[in-house]
Each structure stands twice: as C-alpha cells, then as structure tokens.
C-alpha cells in the first residue's frame, strides 16, 4: 500500500515548522524504508493571496484523496479585515467539515523535562497524560440558523448549538474505543444543567457506554470540568466533549503541559476504502505571526503531529513511539526553543537546530 500525504504549511510559523517535519519524513524514507508520496499545497491566508479563497477546490479534492493531511497553521493580522467568508480560518473549517473529521484527538502530555515549566505546581502536572476528544464537525460552529440579522431597530447575532443523536453517538464511540486502549476511564463534559443539547449528549453517551462495560464512564458539567482540570488534571484519562467546550478545554489542558509549542492533534473521520480513516494532523498552536520568519518557532508540535499520523493513519505505532522518544530525549538533553526557556542568559535553539537535534536522536535510536 502506498502512503500518501498532503502537506499544507499555511501561514505564519507554519512553513518553518513544516520544513522540519519534511526532513523527518525524508528520514523515515531513507533510514526506515517507509516512503511517503508527498504533495504540497496552500491553505489559509497564502491561499487567499494566490486564489482569492482560503482553500481552493483543487486542494479540497486532493485532501479527500490522500491518506493523511498535515497542516501547519493558518491566519495572521494581514487577514484580519477580510470578509468572514474568506478568512484563513474558513479554509481549515472547510477541511474539517467536508472531510467529516468528527473526532478531534488533543493529547495533553507533560514531558518530564518540562514539568517545571507549567504555570501549575510540578506535582500537579508531572507525568500528566490525558486525551481530550473534541467533536469537530457540528455544534455551535456549524449550526443553523447563524448570522447577524436585523430585529426591530437593532441587530442580533445568532449561532445555534445543534447536535443529532448520530453525531453524538459516533464521537462517543471513538472516545470509548480510545479509552479501551488507554486507562479505561472516560469523562464526558457538557452543560446538561442549562442546555437541551447537553441533556441529549449525556443520554446518548450513557447509552453508548453500555457497549463498553469495561470503561468507567463519568459525566461533568463543562465549567466544573475546567475547574477540575486545573485543580487535579491527573484524575482524567480520556475526556469527550462538544466542539466549543472542546476548543476551550483543550487550550486550558494544553497550558497545563507548559507550552502550546509541544502539542499535536489528530482529526479523524470515517474509514476510507483502504481502511484508513480520513485524517488531518495539525499542531494545536496557531500561526504566531509575532515570531514568524525568525527561525524561533518550536517545531515539536508539528513533528509530534506527524508521529500521530504514523500511529493513526499508517498503523506504525512503533515508529510513532520512536519519534516521540526522540523528541523526549532532545528535551531531556536540555535543548530548548525560546518558548521552553524561562532563564535569562541561555541561548535558545532555533527551529532548524531543534529539527537537527530530533534527527540526531532518531539516528541514535537505530
Ligand atoms: C482550534 C482553533 C480553531 C477553532 C480556529 C483557528 C478556527 O482555535 O483548532 O482550536 O476554533 O477550532
Ligand atoms: Mg482553539
């Protein structure tokens, strides 16, 4: 079977961090005989600059054909004034929606060498390894009606939180499946105390849970969940939640680990004909326009996103672990990009130096 990849570096620091991933992809071809058929294209502001749209139809079609899409980041101040319909983020949202990537895996893992770096106390975060599953194709992000309308003599802004049973069912199943492979604990978060969609969410997740008697299922209101995530995050294993709560809670969980620059994500859909799931991998961080083009960005989140691709799209879990351990050992050696340093007088590693170090650690793993 061939391994096809579509690479969309995007805007801001996207191209810099993706350049390091490309070197790592080549390493797997040269040293492990795992070849990838790679094509590259535009998404976000750079696509708008060239085509007047943040995602060209041809790019969308390519994304539907490949085994996995790897995305850097989209957006930047240059595009802030664009019409909503062509903003860089719309390109990303279109990919998620049209590929039907309903299950978004956002791990929050604290690397040992970075435990001191979290804003929380070391014992609260050391060894942390949780997974947030965010529903990604429905809810208030896509619900209709939406828009800004005239009502009497003023305007009203409307978005709709909407979930069907089948949408809840499928994301719940993906979360239970993952919990079975991990610590067999799943916490579902919603606001069933104030939202009907939350009541339905809780009912459907509970029903799906009957098919997974080994998984310990709990429910929490999302606001209490946010509180518990900062109080004692290690009580969680897998968390499943809707699109908007997942957006918020995953940023919160990310900061527990010290830096957004370390966190990957996978967005998975239904299996394709070859059995592989529709998939898009991207770092959790954004385009960081303030440091773009300066060689300062941390490529680890993007590198670790490729590790997730190895695991979830290409069934190469051992190679994914090899890459994750390479990143871990680089951090243990004390090699840090600027986002992972809080001491004065230490020269941070550049993006390329970080990539070099990971490649060296990969060589050492052979
Ligand atoms: C994320 C981002 C996106 C979202 C933006 C860029 C559209 O915040 O992936 O978490 O809100 O989903
Ligand atoms: Mg977000």
CSV table of C-alpha atoms and ligand atoms in Angstrom, one decimal:
chain,number,residue,atom,x,y,z
A,1,UNK,CA,0.0,0.0,0.0
A,2,UNK,CA,1.3,3.5,-0.8
A,3,UNK,CA,1.4,6.2,1.9
A,4,UNK,CA,0.1,9.5,0.5
A,5,UNK,CA,0.4,12.8,2.4
A,6,UNK,CA,-0.8,16.2,1.5
A,7,UNK,CA,1.2,18.9,3.3
A,8,UNK,CA,-0.4,22.3,3.9
A,9,UNK,CA,2.2,24.5,5.7
A,10,UNK,CA,-0.2,27.5,5.7
A,11,UNK,CA,0.7,30.9,7.3
A,12,UNK,CA,3.0,32.4,9.9
A,13,UNK,CA,5.3,29.9,11.5
A,14,UNK,CA,3.5,27.1,9.6
A,15,UNK,CA,6.1,26.8,6.8
A,16,UNK,CA,9.1,27.0,9.2
A,17,UNK,CA,7.9,24.2,11.4
A,18,UNK,CA,6.7,22.1,8.5
A,19,UNK,CA,10.1,22.3,6.9
A,20,UNK,CA,11.5,20.4,9.9
A,21,UNK,CA,8.7,17.8,9.5
A,22,UNK,CA,9.6,17.3,5.9
A,23,UNK,CA,13.2,16.4,6.9
A,24,UNK,CA,11.8,13.9,9.3
A,25,UNK,CA,9.5,12.4,6.7
A,26,UNK,CA,12.6,12.0,4.5
A,27,UNK,CA,14.5,10.4,7.4
A,28,UNK,CA,11.8,7.7,7.6
A,29,UNK,CA,12.1,7.1,3.9
A,30,UNK,CA,15.9,6.9,3.9
A,31,UNK,CA,16.6,5.1,7.2
A,32,UNK,CA,13.4,3.0,7.8
A,33,UNK,CA,12.3,2.4,4.2
A,34,UNK,CA,8.9,3.9,4.9
A,35,UNK,CA,8.2,6.0,1.8
A,36,UNK,CA,5.7,8.8,1.6
A,37,UNK,CA,4.2,10.2,-1.5
A,38,UNK,CA,4.1,13.8,-0.6
A,39,UNK,CA,2.3,16.7,-2.3
A,40,UNK,CA,2.3,20.3,-1.0
A,41,UNK,CA,-0.3,23.0,-1.4
A,42,UNK,CA,-1.7,26.2,0.1
A,43,UNK,CA,-4.3,26.8,2.8
A,44,UNK,CA,-5.3,30.0,4.7
A,45,UNK,CA,-4.0,33.5,4.0
A,46,UNK,CA,-1.4,32.3,1.5
A,47,UNK,CA,-4.2,30.5,-0.5
A,48,UNK,CA,-6.3,33.7,-0.3
A,49,UNK,CA,-3.4,35.7,-1.7
A,50,UNK,CA,-3.0,33.4,-4.6
A,51,UNK,CA,-6.5,32.3,-5.4
A,52,UNK,CA,-8.8,34.7,-3.5
A,53,UNK,CA,-10.1,31.8,-1.3
A,54,UNK,CA,-8.5,30.3,1.8
A,55,UNK,CA,-8.9,26.8,0.3
A,56,UNK,CA,-9.0,26.2,-3.5
A,57,UNK,CA,-11.4,23.5,-4.7
A,58,UNK,CA,-8.5,21.5,-6.2
A,59,UNK,CA,-6.8,21.5,-2.8
A,60,UNK,CA,-10.0,20.3,-1.2
A,61,UNK,CA,-10.3,17.5,-3.7
A,62,UNK,CA,-6.7,16.4,-3.1
A,63,UNK,CA,-7.3,16.4,0.7
A,64,UNK,CA,-10.2,13.9,0.1
A,65,UNK,CA,-7.9,11.5,-1.8
A,66,UNK,CA,-4.8,11.3,0.3
A,67,UNK,CA,-4.2,9.0,3.3
A,68,UNK,CA,-3.5,12.0,5.6
A,69,UNK,CA,-3.3,15.8,5.5
A,70,UNK,CA,-0.6,17.5,7.6
A,71,UNK,CA,-1.4,21.2,8.3
A,72,UNK,CA,0.9,23.9,9.8
A,73,UNK,CA,-1.1,26.9,10.9
A,74,UNK,CA,-3.4,29.5,9.3
A,75,UNK,CA,-4.1,33.2,9.8
A,76,UNK,CA,-2.3,36.4,10.6
A,77,UNK,CA,-3.0,40.1,11.2
A,78,UNK,CA,-2.8,40.8,7.5
A,79,UNK,CA,-6.0,39.0,7.0
A,80,UNK,CA,-8.0,40.3,10.0
A,81,UNK,CA,-10.0,42.7,7.9
A,82,UNK,CA,-11.1,40.2,5.3
A,83,UNK,CA,-14.7,39.3,4.9
A,84,UNK,CA,-15.7,36.5,7.3
A,85,UNK,CA,-16.3,34.1,4.4
A,86,UNK,CA,-12.7,34.2,3.1
A,87,UNK,CA,-10.8,34.5,6.4
A,88,UNK,CA,-7.9,32.0,6.7
A,89,UNK,CA,-9.7,30.0,9.4
A,90,UNK,CA,-12.6,29.2,7.0
A,91,UNK,CA,-10.1,27.1,5.0
A,92,UNK,CA,-9.4,25.0,8.0
A,93,UNK,CA,-13.0,24.7,8.9
A,94,UNK,CA,-13.9,23.7,5.4
A,95,UNK,CA,-11.4,20.9,5.5
A,96,UNK,CA,-12.7,19.6,8.8
A,97,UNK,CA,-16.3,19.8,7.6
A,98,UNK,CA,-16.0,18.4,4.1
A,99,UNK,CA,-13.7,15.6,5.2
A,100,UNK,CA,-16.2,15.0,8.0
A,101,UNK,CA,-13.4,14.8,10.7
A,102,UNK,CA,-15.7,14.4,13.6
A,103,UNK,CA,-13.3,13.1,16.2
A,104,UNK,CA,-10.5,15.5,17.2
A,105,UNK,CA,-7.8,14.0,19.5
A,106,UNK,CA,-5.9,16.5,21.5
A,107,UNK,CA,-3.5,14.9,23.9
A,108,UNK,CA,-2.1,16.9,26.8
A,109,UNK,CA,1.0,15.2,27.9
A,110,UNK,CA,3.6,16.7,30.2
A,111,UNK,CA,7.2,15.9,29.1
A,112,UNK,CA,9.3,15.1,32.2
A,113,UNK,CA,11.9,17.7,31.3
A,114,UNK,CA,9.2,20.4,31.1
A,115,UNK,CA,7.3,19.8,34.3
A,116,UNK,CA,8.9,22.9,35.9
A,117,UNK,CA,7.7,24.9,33.0
A,118,UNK,CA,3.9,24.7,33.7
A,119,UNK,CA,2.2,27.6,35.5
A,120,UNK,CA,0.9,24.9,37.9
A,121,UNK,CA,2.8,23.2,40.6
A,122,UNK,CA,5.2,20.4,39.4
A,123,UNK,CA,3.4,17.6,41.3
A,124,UNK,CA,0.1,18.6,39.7
A,125,UNK,CA,1.4,18.1,36.1
A,126,UNK,CA,4.5,15.8,36.3
A,127,UNK,CA,3.6,12.6,34.3
A,128,UNK,CA,0.3,14.1,33.1
A,129,UNK,CA,-1.1,12.2,30.1
A,130,UNK,CA,-4.7,12.9,29.2
A,131,UNK,CA,-6.6,12.9,25.9
A,132,UNK,CA,-9.3,15.3,25.0
A,133,UNK,CA,-11.7,14.2,22.3
A,134,UNK,CA,-13.4,17.2,20.8
A,135,UNK,CA,-16.4,16.8,18.5
A,136,UNK,CA,-15.3,18.8,15.4
A,137,UNK,CA,-17.9,19.0,12.7
A,138,UNK,CA,-21.1,20.1,14.4
A,139,UNK,CA,-22.4,22.0,17.4
A,140,UNK,CA,-22.4,25.8,17.5
A,141,UNK,CA,-19.5,26.0,15.0
A,142,UNK,CA,-21.8,24.9,12.2
A,143,UNK,CA,-25.4,25.0,13.5
A,144,UNK,CA,-28.1,26.9,11.6
A,145,UNK,CA,-29.5,29.5,11.8
A,146,UNK,CA,-26.5,31.6,12.1
A,147,UNK,CA,-25.7,35.2,11.2
A,148,UNK,CA,-26.2,38.8,12.1
A,149,UNK,CA,-29.8,39.9,11.4
A,150,UNK,CA,-32.0,43.0,11.8
A,151,UNK,CA,-34.6,42.7,14.5
A,152,UNK,CA,-36.7,45.8,15.1
A,153,UNK,CA,-34.3,48.7,15.2
A,154,UNK,CA,-31.2,46.8,16.2
A,155,UNK,CA,-29.1,43.9,15.0
A,156,UNK,CA,-29.0,40.4,16.6
A,157,UNK,CA,-26.1,37.9,16.3
A,158,UNK,CA,-27.2,34.3,16.2
A,159,UNK,CA,-25.4,30.9,16.4
A,160,UNK,CA,-27.0,27.6,17.0
A,161,UNK,CA,-25.9,24.8,19.2
A,162,UNK,CA,-27.3,21.7,17.5
A,163,UNK,CA,-26.4,18.0,17.9
A,164,UNK,CA,-28.1,15.0,16.4
A,165,UNK,CA,-28.1,11.6,18.2
A,166,UNK,CA,-25.9,10.1,15.5
A,167,UNK,CA,-23.3,12.9,15.7
A,168,UNK,CA,-23.0,12.3,19.5
A,169,UNK,CA,-23.0,8.5,19.1
A,170,UNK,CA,-20.1,8.4,16.7
A,171,UNK,CA,-17.8,10.7,18.6
A,172,UNK,CA,-18.7,8.9,21.8
A,173,UNK,CA,-17.7,5.6,20.2
A,174,UNK,CA,-14.4,7.0,19.1
A,175,UNK,CA,-13.8,8.2,22.7
A,176,UNK,CA,-14.7,4.8,24.2
A,177,UNK,CA,-12.5,3.0,21.7
A,178,UNK,CA,-9.6,5.1,22.7
A,179,UNK,CA,-10.3,4.8,26.4
A,180,UNK,CA,-10.2,1.0,25.9
A,181,UNK,CA,-6.7,1.3,24.6
A,182,UNK,CA,-5.6,3.6,27.5
A,183,UNK,CA,-6.7,3.7,31.1
A,184,UNK,CA,-10.4,2.7,30.5
A,185,UNK,CA,-11.7,5.9,32.0
A,186,UNK,CA,-13.9,8.3,30.2
A,187,UNK,CA,-15.3,11.6,31.4
A,188,UNK,CA,-18.0,13.3,29.2
A,189,UNK,CA,-18.4,17.1,29.6
A,190,UNK,CA,-21.4,19.2,28.7
A,191,UNK,CA,-23.8,21.7,30.3
A,192,UNK,CA,-26.9,19.4,30.8
A,193,UNK,CA,-27.9,21.7,33.6
A,194,UNK,CA,-28.7,24.6,31.1
A,195,UNK,CA,-28.7,23.2,27.6
A,196,UNK,CA,-31.0,20.7,26.0
A,197,UNK,CA,-28.2,19.6,23.6
A,198,UNK,CA,-26.3,18.8,26.8
A,199,UNK,CA,-29.1,16.6,28.1
A,200,UNK,CA,-29.2,14.7,24.8
A,201,UNK,CA,-25.4,14.5,24.8
A,202,UNK,CA,-25.4,12.9,28.3
A,203,UNK,CA,-28.2,10.4,27.4
A,204,UNK,CA,-26.5,9.3,24.2
A,205,UNK,CA,-23.1,8.9,25.7
A,206,UNK,CA,-24.6,6.9,28.6
A,207,UNK,CA,-26.4,4.6,26.0
A,208,UNK,CA,-23.2,4.1,24.0
A,209,UNK,CA,-21.4,3.3,27.3
A,210,UNK,CA,-23.5,0.1,27.7
A,211,UNK,CA,-21.4,-1.3,24.8
A,212,UNK,CA,-18.3,-0.6,26.7
A,213,UNK,CA,-18.9,-2.1,30.2
A,214,UNK,CA,-15.1,-2.1,31.0
A,215,UNK,CA,-14.9,1.7,30.6
A,216,UNK,CA,-15.6,3.7,33.7
A,217,UNK,CA,-17.9,6.5,32.5
A,218,UNK,CA,-18.4,9.7,34.4
A,219,UNK,CA,-20.2,13.0,33.5
A,220,UNK,CA,-19.2,16.5,34.5
A,221,UNK,CA,-20.6,19.9,33.7
A,222,UNK,CA,-18.0,21.6,31.4
A,223,UNK,CA,-17.4,24.6,33.8
A,224,UNK,CA,-16.7,22.2,36.7
A,225,UNK,CA,-14.5,20.2,34.3
A,226,UNK,CA,-12.4,23.3,33.6
A,227,UNK,CA,-12.0,23.8,37.4
A,228,UNK,CA,-11.1,20.1,37.9
A,229,UNK,CA,-8.6,20.2,35.0
A,230,UNK,CA,-6.7,22.9,36.8
A,231,UNK,CA,-7.2,21.5,40.3
A,232,UNK,CA,-6.1,17.9,39.7
A,233,UNK,CA,-5.8,17.0,36.0
A,234,UNK,CA,-4.4,13.6,36.7
A,235,UNK,CA,-7.9,12.4,37.7
A,236,UNK,CA,-8.7,12.2,34.0
A,237,UNK,CA,-7.8,9.7,31.3
A,238,UNK,CA,-10.0,10.5,28.3
A,239,UNK,CA,-12.4,13.4,28.1
A,240,UNK,CA,-15.1,13.7,25.4
A,241,UNK,CA,-16.9,16.9,24.8
A,242,UNK,CA,-18.5,19.1,22.1
A,243,UNK,CA,-17.0,21.4,19.6
A,244,UNK,CA,-17.0,24.7,21.6
A,245,UNK,CA,-16.3,23.3,25.0
A,246,UNK,CA,-13.5,21.2,23.4
A,247,UNK,CA,-12.0,24.3,21.9
A,248,UNK,CA,-11.8,25.9,25.3
A,249,UNK,CA,-10.9,22.9,27.4
A,250,UNK,CA,-8.1,21.8,25.1
A,251,UNK,CA,-6.4,25.2,25.2
A,252,UNK,CA,-6.6,25.0,29.0
A,253,UNK,CA,-5.3,21.5,29.1
A,254,UNK,CA,-2.5,22.5,26.7
A,255,UNK,CA,-1.2,25.1,29.1
A,256,UNK,CA,-1.0,22.5,31.9
A,257,UNK,CA,1.9,21.0,30.0
A,258,UNK,CA,3.9,24.2,29.8
A,259,UNK,CA,3.8,25.2,26.2
A,260,UNK,CA,1.4,25.2,23.3
A,261,UNK,CA,4.6,24.6,21.2
A,262,UNK,CA,4.6,20.9,22.2
A,263,UNK,CA,1.1,19.8,21.5
A,264,UNK,CA,-0.1,17.8,18.4
A,265,UNK,CA,-3.6,16.9,17.3
A,266,UNK,CA,-5.3,14.4,15.1
A,267,UNK,CA,-8.7,14.9,13.5
A,268,UNK,CA,-10.2,11.6,12.3
A,269,UNK,CA,-13.3,10.7,10.3
A,270,UNK,CA,-14.8,7.5,8.9
A,271,UNK,CA,-12.7,4.8,7.3
A,272,UNK,CA,-11.9,5.2,3.6
A,273,UNK,CA,-11.9,2.3,1.1
A,274,UNK,CA,-8.4,1.2,2.1
A,275,UNK,CA,-9.5,1.0,5.7
A,276,UNK,CA,-7.5,4.1,6.8
A,277,UNK,CA,-9.6,6.9,8.4
A,278,UNK,CA,-10.0,10.3,6.8
A,279,UNK,CA,-7.4,12.2,8.7
A,280,UNK,CA,-5.9,15.6,9.3
A,281,UNK,CA,-3.0,16.3,11.6
A,282,UNK,CA,-2.0,19.7,12.9
A,283,UNK,CA,-0.3,21.3,15.9
A,284,UNK,CA,-2.6,22.9,18.5
A,285,UNK,CA,-0.7,26.2,18.3
A,286,UNK,CA,-1.6,28.9,15.8
A,287,UNK,CA,0.4,30.8,13.2
A,288,UNK,CA,2.2,33.0,15.8
A,289,UNK,CA,2.7,36.0,13.5
A,290,UNK,CA,4.8,37.8,16.1
A,291,UNK,CA,7.7,35.4,15.7
A,292,UNK,CA,7.1,34.2,12.1
A,293,UNK,CA,10.0,34.1,9.8
A,294,UNK,CA,12.6,34.5,12.5
A,295,UNK,CA,13.5,30.8,13.0
A,296,UNK,CA,12.4,30.9,16.6
A,297,UNK,CA,9.3,28.7,16.4
A,298,UNK,CA,9.2,25.3,18.2
A,299,UNK,CA,8.7,22.6,15.5
A,300,UNK,CA,7.9,19.9,18.1
A,301,UNK,CA,4.1,20.2,18.0
A,302,UNK,CA,4.2,19.7,14.2
A,303,UNK,CA,6.7,16.9,14.5
A,304,UNK,CA,4.5,15.2,17.1
A,305,UNK,CA,1.5,15.6,14.8
A,306,UNK,CA,3.4,13.6,12.2
A,307,UNK,CA,4.0,11.0,14.9
A,308,UNK,CA,0.2,10.8,15.4
A,309,UNK,CA,-0.1,10.3,11.6
A,310,UNK,CA,2.3,7.4,11.8
A,311,UNK,CA,0.2,5.9,14.6
A,312,UNK,CA,-3.4,6.6,13.5
A,313,UNK,CA,-3.2,6.7,9.7
A,314,UNK,CA,-0.3,4.3,8.8
A,315,UNK,CA,-0.6,1.8,11.7
A,316,UNK,CA,3.1,2.4,12.5
A,317,UNK,CA,2.7,2.8,16.3
A,318,UNK,CA,6.3,1.6,16.9
A,319,UNK,CA,7.7,4.3,14.6
A,320,UNK,CA,5.5,6.9,16.2
A,321,UNK,CA,6.9,5.9,19.6
A,322,UNK,CA,10.4,6.1,18.2
A,323,UNK,CA,9.7,9.7,17.0
A,324,UNK,CA,8.1,10.7,20.3
A,325,UNK,CA,11.0,9.3,22.3
A,326,UNK,CA,13.4,11.2,20.1
A,327,UNK,CA,11.6,14.5,20.9
A,328,UNK,CA,11.6,13.5,24.6
A,329,UNK,CA,15.4,12.8,24.6
A,330,UNK,CA,16.1,16.1,22.9
A,331,UNK,CA,14.2,17.9,25.7
A,332,UNK,CA,16.0,15.8,28.3
A,333,UNK,CA,19.3,16.9,26.9
A,334,UNK,CA,18.2,20.5,27.6
A,335,UNK,CA,17.8,21.6,24.1
A,336,UNK,CA,15.0,24.2,24.0
A,337,UNK,CA,13.4,26.7,21.7
A,338,UNK,CA,12.6,30.1,23.1
A,339,UNK,CA,9.1,29.1,24.2
A,340,UNK,CA,10.5,26.5,26.5
A,341,UNK,CA,13.0,28.7,28.3
A,342,UNK,CA,12.4,31.0,31.2
A,343,UNK,CA,16.0,31.5,32.3
A,344,UNK,CA,18.0,34.6,31.3
A,345,UNK,CA,21.3,34.3,29.5
A,346,UNK,CA,20.6,30.9,27.9
A,347,UNK,CA,20.7,30.9,24.1
A,348,UNK,CA,17.6,29.2,22.7
A,349,UNK,CA,17.8,26.7,19.9
A,350,UNK,CA,16.4,27.8,16.6
A,351,UNK,CA,13.7,25.9,14.7
A,352,UNK,CA,16.3,24.3,12.5
A,353,UNK,CA,18.6,23.4,15.4
A,354,UNK,CA,15.6,21.7,17.1
A,355,UNK,CA,15.0,19.7,13.9
A,356,UNK,CA,18.7,18.8,13.7
A,357,UNK,CA,18.6,17.5,17.3
A,358,UNK,CA,15.5,15.4,16.7
A,359,UNK,CA,17.1,13.9,13.6
A,360,UNK,CA,20.2,13.1,15.6
A,361,UNK,CA,18.1,11.4,18.3
A,362,UNK,CA,16.4,9.4,15.6
A,363,UNK,CA,19.7,8.2,14.2
A,364,UNK,CA,20.7,7.3,17.7
A,365,UNK,CA,17.5,5.2,18.0
A,366,UNK,CA,18.6,2.8,15.3
B,1,LIG,C1,-8.5,25.3,17.1
B,1,LIG,C2,-8.6,26.8,16.7
B,1,LIG,C3,-9.7,26.9,15.6
B,1,LIG,C4,-11.0,26.5,16.3
B,1,LIG,C5,-9.8,28.2,14.9
B,1,LIG,C6,-8.4,28.5,14.2
B,1,LIG,C7,-10.8,28.2,13.8
B,1,LIG,O1,-8.9,27.6,17.8
B,1,LIG,O2,-8.3,24.5,16.3
B,1,LIG,O3,-8.7,25.1,18.3
B,1,LIG,O4,-11.7,27.4,16.9
B,1,LIG,O5,-11.5,25.4,16.2
B,2,LIG,MG1,-8.8,26.6,19.7
